[in-house]
Coordinates of C-alpha atoms in Angstrom, one line a residue:
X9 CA 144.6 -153.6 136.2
X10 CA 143.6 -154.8 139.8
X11 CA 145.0 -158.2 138.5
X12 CA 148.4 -157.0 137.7
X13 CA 150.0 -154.8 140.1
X14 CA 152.8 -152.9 139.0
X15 CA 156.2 -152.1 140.8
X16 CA 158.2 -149.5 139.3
X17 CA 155.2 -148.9 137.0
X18 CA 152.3 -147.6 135.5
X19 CA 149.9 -149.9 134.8
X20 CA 146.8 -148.9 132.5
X21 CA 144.0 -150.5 130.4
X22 CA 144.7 -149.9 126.3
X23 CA 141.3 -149.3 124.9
X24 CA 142.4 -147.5 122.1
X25 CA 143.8 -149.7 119.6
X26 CA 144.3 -152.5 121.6
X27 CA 146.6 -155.7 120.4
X28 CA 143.6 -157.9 119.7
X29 CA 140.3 -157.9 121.3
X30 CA 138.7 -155.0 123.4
X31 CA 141.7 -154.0 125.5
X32 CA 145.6 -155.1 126.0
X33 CA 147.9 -153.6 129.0
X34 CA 150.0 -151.0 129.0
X35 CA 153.3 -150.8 131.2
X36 CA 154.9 -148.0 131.3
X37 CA 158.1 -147.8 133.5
X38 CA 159.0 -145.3 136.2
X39 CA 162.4 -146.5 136.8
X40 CA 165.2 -148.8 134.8
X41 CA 162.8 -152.0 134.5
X42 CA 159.2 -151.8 135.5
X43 CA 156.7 -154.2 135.2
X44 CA 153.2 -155.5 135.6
X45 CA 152.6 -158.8 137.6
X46 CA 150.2 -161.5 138.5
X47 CA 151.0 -164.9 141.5
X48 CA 150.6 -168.3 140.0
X49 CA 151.1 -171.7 142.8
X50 CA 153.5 -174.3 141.1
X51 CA 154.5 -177.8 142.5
X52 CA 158.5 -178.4 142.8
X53 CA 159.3 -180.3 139.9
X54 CA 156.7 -180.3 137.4
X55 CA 156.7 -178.7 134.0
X56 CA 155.1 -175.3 133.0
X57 CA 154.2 -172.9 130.1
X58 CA 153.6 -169.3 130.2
X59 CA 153.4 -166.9 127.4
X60 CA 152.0 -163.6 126.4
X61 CA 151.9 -161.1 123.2
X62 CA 154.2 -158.1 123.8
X63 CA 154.5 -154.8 121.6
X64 CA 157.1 -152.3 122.2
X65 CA 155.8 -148.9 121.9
X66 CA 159.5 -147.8 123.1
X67 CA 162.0 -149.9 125.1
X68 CA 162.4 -153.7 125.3
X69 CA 159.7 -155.9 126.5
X70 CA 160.9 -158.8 128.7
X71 CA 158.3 -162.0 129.8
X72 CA 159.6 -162.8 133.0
X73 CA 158.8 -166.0 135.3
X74 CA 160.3 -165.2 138.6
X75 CA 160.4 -168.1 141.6
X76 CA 158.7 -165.9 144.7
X77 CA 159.5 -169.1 146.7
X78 CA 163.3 -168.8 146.6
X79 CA 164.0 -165.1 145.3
X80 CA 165.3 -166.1 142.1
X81 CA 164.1 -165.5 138.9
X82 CA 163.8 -168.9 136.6
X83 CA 163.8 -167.6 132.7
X84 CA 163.1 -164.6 130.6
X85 CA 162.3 -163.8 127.0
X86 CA 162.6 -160.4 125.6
X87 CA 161.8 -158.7 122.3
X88 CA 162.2 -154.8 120.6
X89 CA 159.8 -155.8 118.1
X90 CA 157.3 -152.8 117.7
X91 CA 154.8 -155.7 115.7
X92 CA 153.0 -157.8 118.5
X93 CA 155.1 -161.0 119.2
X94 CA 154.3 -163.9 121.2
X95 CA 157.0 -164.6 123.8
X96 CA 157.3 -168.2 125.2
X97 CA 158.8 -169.7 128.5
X98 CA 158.9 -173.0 129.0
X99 CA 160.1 -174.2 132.5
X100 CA 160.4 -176.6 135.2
X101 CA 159.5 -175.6 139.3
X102 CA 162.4 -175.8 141.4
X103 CA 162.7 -177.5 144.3
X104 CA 161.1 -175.7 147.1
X105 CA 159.2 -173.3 145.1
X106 CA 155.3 -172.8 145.5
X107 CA 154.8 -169.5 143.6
X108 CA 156.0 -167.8 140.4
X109 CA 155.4 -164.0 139.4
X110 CA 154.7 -163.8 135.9
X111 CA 156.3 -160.7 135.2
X112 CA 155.4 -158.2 131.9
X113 CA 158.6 -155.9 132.2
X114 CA 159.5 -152.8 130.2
X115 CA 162.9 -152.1 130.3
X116 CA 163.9 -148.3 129.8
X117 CA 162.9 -145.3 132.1
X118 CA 159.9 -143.9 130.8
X119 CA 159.3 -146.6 128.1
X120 CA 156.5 -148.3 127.7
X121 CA 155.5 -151.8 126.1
X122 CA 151.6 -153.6 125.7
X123 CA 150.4 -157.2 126.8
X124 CA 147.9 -159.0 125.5
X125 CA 147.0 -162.8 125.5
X126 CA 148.7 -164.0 128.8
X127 CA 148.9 -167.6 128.8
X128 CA 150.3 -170.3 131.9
X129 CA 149.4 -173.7 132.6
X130 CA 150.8 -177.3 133.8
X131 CA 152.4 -179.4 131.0
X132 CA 150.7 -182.1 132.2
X133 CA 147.1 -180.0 133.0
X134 CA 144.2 -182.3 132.1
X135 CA 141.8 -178.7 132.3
X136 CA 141.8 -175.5 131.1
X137 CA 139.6 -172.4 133.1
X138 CA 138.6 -170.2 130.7
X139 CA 138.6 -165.9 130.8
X140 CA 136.1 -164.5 133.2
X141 CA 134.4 -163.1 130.1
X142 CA 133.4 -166.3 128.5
X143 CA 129.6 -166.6 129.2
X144 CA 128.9 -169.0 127.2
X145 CA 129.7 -172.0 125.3
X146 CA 129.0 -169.9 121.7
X147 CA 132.1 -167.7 122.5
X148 CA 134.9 -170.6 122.2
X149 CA 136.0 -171.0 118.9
X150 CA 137.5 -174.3 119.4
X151 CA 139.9 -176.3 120.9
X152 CA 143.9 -176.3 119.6
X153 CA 146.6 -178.6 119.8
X154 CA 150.1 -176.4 120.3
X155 CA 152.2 -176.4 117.4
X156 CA 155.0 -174.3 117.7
X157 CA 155.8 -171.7 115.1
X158 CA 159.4 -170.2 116.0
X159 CA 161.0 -167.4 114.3
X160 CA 165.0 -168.6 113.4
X161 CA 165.9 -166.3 116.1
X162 CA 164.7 -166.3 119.8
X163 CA 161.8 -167.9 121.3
X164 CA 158.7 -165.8 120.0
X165 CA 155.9 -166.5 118.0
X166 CA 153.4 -165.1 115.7
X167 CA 150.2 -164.1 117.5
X168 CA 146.6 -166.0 116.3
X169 CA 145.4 -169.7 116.2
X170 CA 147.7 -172.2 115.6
X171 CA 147.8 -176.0 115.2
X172 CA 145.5 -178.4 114.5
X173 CA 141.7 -178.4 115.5
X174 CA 141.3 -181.4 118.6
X175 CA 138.8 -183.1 119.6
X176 CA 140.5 -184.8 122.6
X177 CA 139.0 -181.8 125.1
X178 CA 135.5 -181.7 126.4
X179 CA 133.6 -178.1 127.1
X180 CA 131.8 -178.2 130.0
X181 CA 129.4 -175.6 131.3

């Protein structure tokens, strides 16, 4: 939870039933719209992708990318679904912004929403780090090409693999 700070909220580790894995992160909010965050460096003008599952225990959960650079925030995605959903931005760096907060808001005093999966990378990224808990080459599954799923309504998608299997990547120790 080190890694995501929270303002206006509690931020704890799920072990219990967690969304997938061995943990997911709970927010719960102490005022109208608390959330969890974590500081990524952008360069003005180039494309990016951020997205995470959400599941609304109570409340609304909102994926946030907020420009730190200018004090503005640059696109949102929210769900009530109480099913884990994957919420999507897409979005291009301003001008003059260096830094976006990836923000995993609850919205609702005293509500609280989990977060699994977080995902954000360049459009144009040529390499992808992988969790601190990958060890070793045995623990990646494969390599995916994106294909978006989208429900008819909003910008989430179903959580688990999609696309087709690639081959264009290399895994390097």
């Amino acid at each position: 939870t080190t890694d995501w700070p929270g303002t206006s909220a509690t931020v704890t580790k799920v072990t219990s039933n967690p969304i997938s894995g061995r943990r997911s992160l709970r927010v719960a909010a102490t005022a109208s719209s608390g959330y969890a965050q974590a500081l990524m460096y952008v360069v003005p003008g180039k494309s990016y992708h951020v997205d995470a599952i959400a599941k609304c225990i109570d409340g609304l959960a909102r994926l946030v990318v907020y420009d730190v650079s200018n004090a503005v925030q640059i696109d949102q995605e929210q769900s009530l679904e109480i099913a884990p959903t994957r919420l999507s931005i897409d979005f291009t760096a301003p001008e003059g912004c260096r830094q976006v907060a990836i923000r995993l808001t609850t919205f609702g005093s005293g509500w609280s929403t989990e977060w699994d999966e977080v995902r954000a990378y360049g459009h144009e990224q040529e390499e992808l780090s992988l969790p601190w808990w990958v060890t070793n080459r045995n623990q990646v599954r494969g390599v995916f090409a994106d294909q978006m799923l989208w429900y008819s309504e909003g910008n989430t998608l179903l959580p688990g693999f999609r696309g087709e299997p690639t081959n264009e990547w290399d895994i390097r120790d």
